Coordinates of C-alpha atoms and ligand atoms in Angstrom, one line a residue:
M1313 CA 27.2 8.7 6.4
H1314 CA 27.0 5.3 8.1
K1315 CA 25.3 2.3 6.7
T1316 CA 23.5 -0.1 9.0
K1317 CA 22.6 -3.5 7.8
I1318 CA 19.1 -4.3 8.9
L1319 CA 18.9 -7.8 10.3
D1320 CA 15.8 -8.0 12.6
G1321 CA 14.4 -4.5 13.0
N1322 CA 16.2 -3.7 16.3
E1323 CA 18.4 -1.4 14.2
F1324 CA 15.3 0.8 13.9
I1325 CA 15.0 1.5 17.6
Y1326 CA 15.6 5.2 18.0
K1327 CA 19.0 6.0 19.4
A1328 CA 19.6 9.8 19.2
P1329 CA 19.8 11.6 22.6
D1330 CA 16.3 12.2 23.9
T1331 CA 17.3 15.5 25.4
K1332 CA 16.9 17.2 22.0
I1333 CA 13.4 18.7 21.6
L1334 CA 12.0 19.9 18.3
S1335 CA 10.4 23.3 18.2
D1336 CA 6.8 23.3 17.3
G1337 CA 6.2 22.6 13.6
S1338 CA 4.7 20.3 11.1
F1339 CA 5.7 17.9 8.2
T1340 CA 3.6 17.0 5.2
W1341 CA 3.9 14.0 3.0
K1342 CA 1.9 12.7 0.0
A1343 CA 2.0 8.9 -0.2
P1344 CA 0.5 6.8 -3.0
S1345 CA -1.8 3.8 -2.9
N1346 CA -0.5 0.7 -4.7
I1347 CA -1.9 -2.3 -6.5
A1348 CA -0.3 -5.7 -6.0
L1349 CA 0.5 -7.9 -9.0
V1350 CA 1.6 -10.8 -6.9
K1351 CA -0.5 -10.7 -3.8
Y1352 CA 0.2 -10.6 -0.1
W1353 CA -2.4 -12.8 1.6
G1354 CA -1.3 -14.5 4.8
K1355 CA 0.9 -13.1 7.5
H1356 CA 2.6 -14.2 10.7
G1357 CA 4.3 -12.6 13.8
M1358 CA 4.4 -8.9 13.8
Q1359 CA 3.0 -8.1 10.3
L1360 CA 5.4 -10.4 8.5
P1361 CA 4.4 -11.7 5.1
K1362 CA 4.0 -15.4 4.3
N1363 CA 5.2 -14.8 0.7
T1364 CA 6.8 -12.0 -1.3
S1365 CA 4.5 -9.6 -3.0
I1366 CA 5.1 -7.0 -5.7
S1367 CA 3.1 -3.9 -6.7
F1368 CA 2.7 -1.0 -9.0
T1369 CA 2.8 2.3 -7.1
L1370 CA -0.2 4.4 -8.1
D1371 CA -0.3 8.1 -8.9
A1372 CA -3.8 9.6 -8.7
C1373 CA -4.9 7.6 -5.6
H1374 CA -3.0 9.0 -2.7
T1375 CA -3.2 10.4 0.8
I1376 CA -1.7 13.8 1.9
T1377 CA -1.0 13.9 5.6
T1378 CA 0.3 16.8 7.8
L1379 CA 1.6 15.9 11.2
E1380 CA 1.6 18.9 13.5
F1381 CA 3.7 18.6 16.7
R1382 CA 3.8 20.8 19.8
N1383 CA 6.1 20.1 22.7
H1384 CA 4.3 19.6 26.0
T1385 CA 6.8 21.3 28.2
K1386 CA 6.0 24.6 26.5
V1387 CA 2.2 24.5 26.7
G1388 CA 1.7 24.7 30.4
S1389 CA 1.9 22.7 33.6
I1390 CA 0.4 19.4 32.5
S1391 CA 3.0 17.0 31.3
H1392 CA 1.8 14.0 29.2
K1393 CA 5.1 12.3 29.1
N1394 CA 4.7 8.6 28.2
E1395 CA 1.2 9.2 27.0
L1396 CA 0.1 9.5 23.4
N1397 CA -1.8 12.7 22.9
F1398 CA -3.2 13.2 19.4
N1399 CA -6.2 14.1 17.4
V1400 CA -7.1 13.0 13.9
Y1401 CA -8.7 15.3 11.2
V1402 CA -10.0 14.0 7.9
D1403 CA -10.7 16.7 5.3
D1404 CA -10.4 19.3 8.1
Q1405 CA -13.1 17.6 10.3
R1406 CA -12.1 16.1 13.6
Q1407 CA -12.7 12.3 13.3
D1408 CA -12.7 10.6 16.7
D1409 CA -13.8 7.3 15.0
F1410 CA -10.4 7.0 13.4
K1411 CA -8.6 7.4 16.7
P1412 CA -8.6 3.7 17.9
K1413 CA -6.9 2.5 14.7
I1414 CA -4.3 5.3 14.8
A1415 CA -3.8 4.7 18.6
A1416 CA -3.2 1.0 18.0
F1417 CA -0.6 1.9 15.3
L1418 CA 1.2 4.5 17.4
T1419 CA 1.3 2.1 20.4
R1420 CA 2.8 -0.6 18.2
I1421 CA 5.6 1.7 16.9
K1422 CA 6.2 3.4 20.2
N1423 CA 9.4 1.6 21.0
Y1424 CA 10.9 2.6 17.7
V1425 CA 9.9 6.3 17.8
P1426 CA 9.7 7.0 21.6
F1427 CA 10.2 10.7 21.0
L1428 CA 6.5 11.0 19.9
D1429 CA 5.5 11.0 23.6
D1430 CA 7.0 14.4 24.0
Y1431 CA 4.6 16.1 21.7
D1432 CA 0.9 16.8 21.3
L1433 CA 0.1 15.7 17.7
N1434 CA -2.5 16.7 15.2
I1435 CA -2.8 14.3 12.3
K1436 CA -4.5 15.9 9.3
T1437 CA -5.2 13.8 6.3
H1438 CA -6.9 14.2 2.9
N1439 CA -7.5 11.3 0.5
S1440 CA -7.6 11.9 -3.2
F1441 CA -10.3 9.3 -3.6
P1442 CA -13.6 9.4 -1.7
H1443 CA -13.8 7.5 1.5
S1444 CA -16.8 5.7 0.2
S1445 CA -15.1 4.4 -3.0
G1446 CA -14.4 1.0 -1.6
I1447 CA -10.6 1.7 -2.1
A1448 CA -8.7 1.1 1.0
S1449 CA -6.9 4.1 2.3
S1450 CA -4.8 2.2 4.8
A1451 CA -1.8 1.7 2.5
S1452 CA -1.4 5.4 1.5
G1453 CA -2.6 6.6 4.9
M1454 CA -0.2 4.6 7.0
A1455 CA 2.7 5.3 4.6
A1456 CA 2.0 9.1 4.7
L1457 CA 1.9 9.1 8.5
A1458 CA 5.0 7.0 8.8
L1459 CA 6.9 9.4 6.5
C1460 CA 5.9 12.4 8.6
I1461 CA 7.1 10.6 11.8
M1462 CA 10.4 9.8 10.0
S1463 CA 10.8 13.5 9.1
M1464 CA 10.6 14.3 12.8
E1465 CA 13.2 11.7 13.5
K1466 CA 15.4 13.0 10.8
E1467 CA 15.2 16.5 12.4
L1468 CA 16.3 14.9 15.7
N1469 CA 19.0 12.9 14.0
P1470 CA 20.2 14.7 10.9
S1471 CA 23.0 12.3 10.2
M1472 CA 20.5 9.5 9.2
S1473 CA 21.1 8.2 5.6
D1474 CA 18.3 8.4 3.0
E1475 CA 18.4 4.6 2.8
F1476 CA 17.7 4.3 6.5
F1477 CA 15.0 6.9 6.3
Y1478 CA 13.0 5.1 3.7
Q1479 CA 13.6 1.6 5.1
K1480 CA 12.4 2.7 8.5
A1481 CA 9.5 4.6 7.0
S1482 CA 8.4 1.4 5.2
W1483 CA 9.0 -0.7 8.4
L1484 CA 6.8 1.6 10.4
A1485 CA 4.1 1.7 7.7
R1486 CA 4.1 -2.1 7.6
L1487 CA 3.3 -2.2 11.3
G1488 CA 0.2 -0.2 10.5
S1489 CA -0.8 -2.2 7.4
G1490 CA 1.2 -4.8 5.5
S1491 CA 0.6 -3.4 2.0
A1492 CA 1.6 0.1 3.3
A1493 CA 5.2 -1.1 3.3
R1494 CA 5.0 -0.9 -0.5
S1495 CA 3.7 2.7 -0.6
I1496 CA 6.9 4.6 0.2
K1497 CA 9.5 4.7 -2.5
G1498 CA 9.7 3.6 -6.2
S1499 CA 7.4 2.7 -9.0
I1500 CA 7.5 -1.0 -8.6
V1501 CA 8.0 -2.3 -5.1
V1502 CA 8.8 -5.7 -3.6
W1503 CA 8.0 -6.6 0.0
G1504 CA 9.2 -10.0 1.4
E1505 CA 12.5 -11.6 1.1
H1506 CA 13.1 -13.4 -2.2
P1507 CA 16.4 -15.1 -3.3
G1508 CA 16.0 -13.6 -6.8
L1509 CA 15.6 -10.0 -5.7
K1510 CA 18.6 -8.5 -4.1
G1511 CA 17.9 -6.4 -1.0
S1512 CA 14.4 -7.7 -0.6
S1513 CA 13.2 -8.1 3.0
D1514 CA 10.3 -9.2 5.1
L1515 CA 10.8 -6.1 7.2
F1516 CA 10.2 -3.4 4.6
G1517 CA 9.5 -2.7 0.9
V1518 CA 12.3 -2.0 -1.6
E1519 CA 12.3 -0.8 -5.1
F1520 CA 12.3 -3.6 -7.7
P1521 CA 16.1 -4.0 -8.1
H1522 CA 16.3 -4.5 -11.9
E1523 CA 15.8 -2.3 -15.0
V1524 CA 12.2 -2.3 -16.1
H1525 CA 11.3 -2.8 -19.8
T1526 CA 9.8 0.3 -21.5
N1527 CA 6.5 -1.6 -22.1
F1528 CA 5.8 -1.1 -18.4
H1529 CA 6.7 2.6 -18.3
N1530 CA 3.6 4.7 -17.7
F1531 CA 1.4 1.6 -17.4
H1532 CA -2.3 2.5 -16.8
D1533 CA -4.7 1.3 -14.1
T1534 CA -8.3 2.3 -14.6
I1535 CA -10.1 1.5 -11.3
L1536 CA -13.7 0.5 -11.9
L1537 CA -15.8 1.2 -8.8
V1538 CA -18.2 -1.7 -8.8
D1539 CA -19.1 -1.5 -5.1
K1540 CA -18.4 1.4 -2.9
G1541 CA -19.7 -0.1 0.3
Q1542 CA -17.8 -1.3 3.3
K1543 CA -16.3 -4.8 2.8
Q1544 CA -18.0 -7.6 4.7
V1545 CA -14.7 -9.2 5.6
S1546 CA -11.6 -7.1 6.4
S1547 CA -8.2 -7.9 4.9
T1548 CA -6.9 -8.6 8.4
V1549 CA -9.6 -11.3 9.0
G1550 CA -8.9 -12.7 5.5
H1551 CA -5.1 -12.9 6.3
N1552 CA -5.8 -14.8 9.5
L1553 CA -7.9 -17.4 7.7
M1554 CA -4.8 -18.4 5.8
H1555 CA -3.4 -19.9 9.1
E1556 CA -5.7 -23.0 8.9
H1557 CA -6.2 -22.9 5.1
P1558 CA -5.9 -26.3 3.4
F1559 CA -4.1 -24.8 0.4
A1560 CA -1.9 -22.2 2.2
G1561 CA 1.4 -24.0 1.7
Q1562 CA 0.9 -24.4 -2.0
R1563 CA -0.3 -20.9 -2.4
F1564 CA 2.8 -19.4 -0.7
D1565 CA 5.1 -21.5 -2.9
Q1566 CA 3.1 -20.5 -6.0
A1567 CA 3.4 -16.8 -5.1
N1568 CA 7.1 -17.0 -4.6
E1569 CA 7.4 -18.8 -8.0
N1570 CA 5.3 -16.1 -9.6
I1571 CA 7.7 -13.5 -8.2
S1572 CA 10.5 -15.1 -10.2
K1573 CA 8.4 -15.2 -13.3
L1574 CA 7.2 -11.7 -12.9
S1575 CA 10.7 -10.4 -12.3
A1576 CA 11.7 -11.9 -15.7
I1577 CA 8.6 -10.4 -17.4
L1578 CA 9.2 -6.9 -16.0
Q1579 CA 12.7 -7.0 -17.5
N1580 CA 11.9 -8.7 -20.9
G1581 CA 8.7 -6.8 -21.5
D1582 CA 6.6 -10.0 -22.3
L1583 CA 3.1 -8.5 -22.1
K1584 CA 1.3 -11.7 -22.9
A1585 CA 3.0 -13.5 -20.0
F1586 CA 2.2 -10.4 -17.8
V1587 CA -1.5 -10.6 -18.6
A1588 CA -1.7 -14.3 -17.8
L1589 CA 0.3 -14.1 -14.6
V1590 CA -1.5 -11.0 -13.2
E1591 CA -5.0 -12.4 -13.8
S1592 CA -4.1 -15.7 -12.4
E1593 CA -2.8 -14.0 -9.2
A1594 CA -6.1 -12.0 -8.8
L1595 CA -8.3 -15.1 -9.2
T1596 CA -6.1 -17.1 -6.9
L1597 CA -6.4 -14.5 -4.2
H1598 CA -10.2 -14.7 -4.5
A1599 CA -10.0 -18.5 -4.7
M1600 CA -8.3 -18.5 -1.3
M1601 CA -11.2 -16.4 0.1
M1602 CA -13.7 -18.8 -1.4
T1603 CA -11.9 -21.8 0.1
S1604 CA -11.3 -20.4 3.6
N1605 CA -13.2 -21.6 6.6
P1606 CA -15.5 -19.7 6.9
Y1607 CA -15.6 -19.0 3.2
F1608 CA -16.5 -15.7 1.7
I1609 CA -16.9 -14.0 -1.7
L1610 CA -16.0 -10.3 -2.2
M1611 CA -16.6 -10.2 -6.0
K1612 CA -20.0 -9.0 -7.1
P1613 CA -22.0 -10.0 -10.2
N1614 CA -20.7 -6.9 -12.0
T1615 CA -17.1 -7.9 -11.2
L1616 CA -17.6 -11.0 -13.2
S1617 CA -19.4 -9.2 -16.0
I1618 CA -16.4 -6.9 -16.4
I1619 CA -14.0 -9.8 -16.4
N1620 CA -15.9 -11.5 -19.1
K1621 CA -16.1 -8.3 -21.2
I1622 CA -12.3 -7.9 -20.9
W1623 CA -11.8 -11.5 -22.0
D1624 CA -14.1 -11.1 -25.0
F1625 CA -12.5 -7.8 -26.0
R1626 CA -9.0 -9.3 -25.7
K1627 CA -10.0 -12.3 -27.8
K1628 CA -11.6 -10.1 -30.5
T1629 CA -8.9 -7.4 -30.7
G1630 CA -5.7 -8.9 -29.3
A1631 CA -5.4 -5.9 -27.1
T1632 CA -3.0 -6.0 -24.1
I1633 CA -5.6 -5.5 -21.4
C1634 CA -6.0 -7.4 -18.1
F1635 CA -7.6 -7.1 -14.7
T1636 CA -6.5 -7.5 -11.2
L1637 CA -8.5 -7.3 -8.0
D1638 CA -7.7 -6.4 -4.4
A1639 CA -9.7 -7.6 -1.4
G1640 CA -13.0 -6.2 -2.8
A1641 CA -15.3 -6.1 -5.8
N1642 CA -13.6 -3.2 -7.6
V1643 CA -11.7 -4.1 -10.8
H1644 CA -8.3 -2.6 -11.7
V1645 CA -8.0 -2.6 -15.5
L1646 CA -4.3 -2.6 -16.5
Y1647 CA -2.9 -1.7 -20.0
P1648 CA 0.2 -0.1 -21.6
E1649 CA 0.5 3.5 -22.6
K1650 CA 0.7 2.7 -26.3
E1651 CA -2.8 1.1 -26.3
K1652 CA -4.5 3.6 -24.1
K1653 CA -6.7 5.2 -26.7
S1654 CA -8.5 2.2 -27.9
I1655 CA -8.7 0.6 -24.4
H1656 CA -10.0 3.8 -22.9
K1657 CA -12.8 3.8 -25.5
F1658 CA -13.6 0.2 -24.7
I1659 CA -13.8 1.0 -21.0
T1660 CA -16.1 4.0 -21.5
T1661 CA -18.5 2.3 -23.9
E1662 CA -18.5 -1.3 -22.5
L1663 CA -17.4 -1.3 -18.9
L1664 CA -18.7 1.8 -17.1
Q1665 CA -22.3 0.4 -17.2
F1666 CA -21.1 -2.0 -14.5
C1667 CA -19.8 0.6 -12.1
Q1668 CA -21.8 2.3 -9.3
N1669 CA -23.0 5.6 -10.9
R1670 CA -20.5 4.9 -13.7
H1671 CA -17.7 6.0 -11.3
Y1672 CA -14.1 5.1 -12.1
I1673 CA -10.6 6.5 -11.4
S1674 CA -8.1 6.9 -14.2
D1675 CA -4.8 6.0 -12.6
R1676 CA -1.4 5.0 -13.7
I1677 CA 2.0 3.8 -12.3
G1678 CA 3.4 6.5 -10.1
A1679 CA 6.8 7.4 -8.7
G1680 CA 6.4 7.0 -4.9
A1681 CA 5.9 9.3 -1.9
K1682 CA 6.7 13.0 -2.0
N1683 CA 7.7 15.4 0.8
L1684 CA 5.3 18.4 0.6
T1685 CA 6.6 20.2 3.7
K1686 CA 6.8 23.9 3.1
Ligands
DP6_276 C1 -5.5 -8.3 -1.1 O1 -2.3 -4.7 3.8 O2 -4.8 -4.4 3.8 O3 -4.7 -6.0 -1.1 O4 -1.7 -6.1 6.8 O5 -3.9 -6.7 7.6 O6 -3.4 -4.3 7.0 P1 -3.1 -5.8 6.7 O7 -3.7 -6.1 5.3 P2 -3.6 -5.3 3.9 O8 -3.8 -6.5 2.9 C2 -3.7 -6.3 1.5 C3 -4.2 -7.5 0.8 C4 -4.4 -7.4 -0.7 C5 -3.1 -7.8 -1.4 C6 -1.9 -6.9 -1.5 O9 -2.1 -5.7 -1.4 O10 -0.8 -7.5 -1.6

């Protein structure tokens, strides 16, 4: 099998003969959500990150997508060649509201997967978490769709290596949503080139390239649903505000330094250092939002109540518990497997009161996407 070194992404332009047509069929992939430990916040060019980010892959939060394809030439006289023809179904209901976002994604990736034009597509997705949970489905959703498209390409070009398959899947997913690049393969994923992490790239996510200490095996993430509403400011708008941000340069340098520190921590198992770094990253992300022009706040009063409770509990008990946040008010509570009993009790008795309808999701570090095609 040939190995192609990926330099600028042109290597991902589809090259197999386009005379080959797939018979009607479908592919199904399950792709996970992920939670960043060192955050991606600021991008440039075509969805390229301003700094390296690193995430835990989740397990319970995922999207399952089936991509059905039917070749035009077989279905009658109308040929849609060079046109995207697709429908989107969420939980078996046709959802035309989702079409513009998917159309923008498919148009953006068209050069790399031109064969899509030859088919009528049905994209059928299910999220494991409710749409109204305030948890973004873009990472897992874009990743699952990108993987289905790559399964089509693999069928057209069976000599493709697994490495190429996953790198291009992550590349495509990234063009849909940056953090989706980290929802393809592996338990701990790095996106963005970093001198300390061999193989890392701005173009796609790769598995953390070092052995991970057992302290981080089976790590838990209990997601506390503080606010299930639509965010007032989207991530894309927030990323763009980093262009003129007075602290942007320092933030990108800090994130890259934090990657080096976290890389060492993940290998040596220093849980105290992990807690300090992860919480600092979460608060820095929100500090960037609060110091943007225009400024905005995504945390809610209950987000802060939870953070204070976690700090009190940690001070009192010495437990290894910390929080992180994504671009919203929900709180991800992180803790190791060996402390799960006492921490779960603390969460139930002290933290659920701050969640909307006491709703939360018990998640943990997962293993990456899975092909569910029958
Ligand atoms: C705060 O990946 O949602 O969750 O690339 O515009 O789709 P787009 O943004 P998105 O940004 C995620 C931001 C974050 C941090 C992270 O996941 O690293």
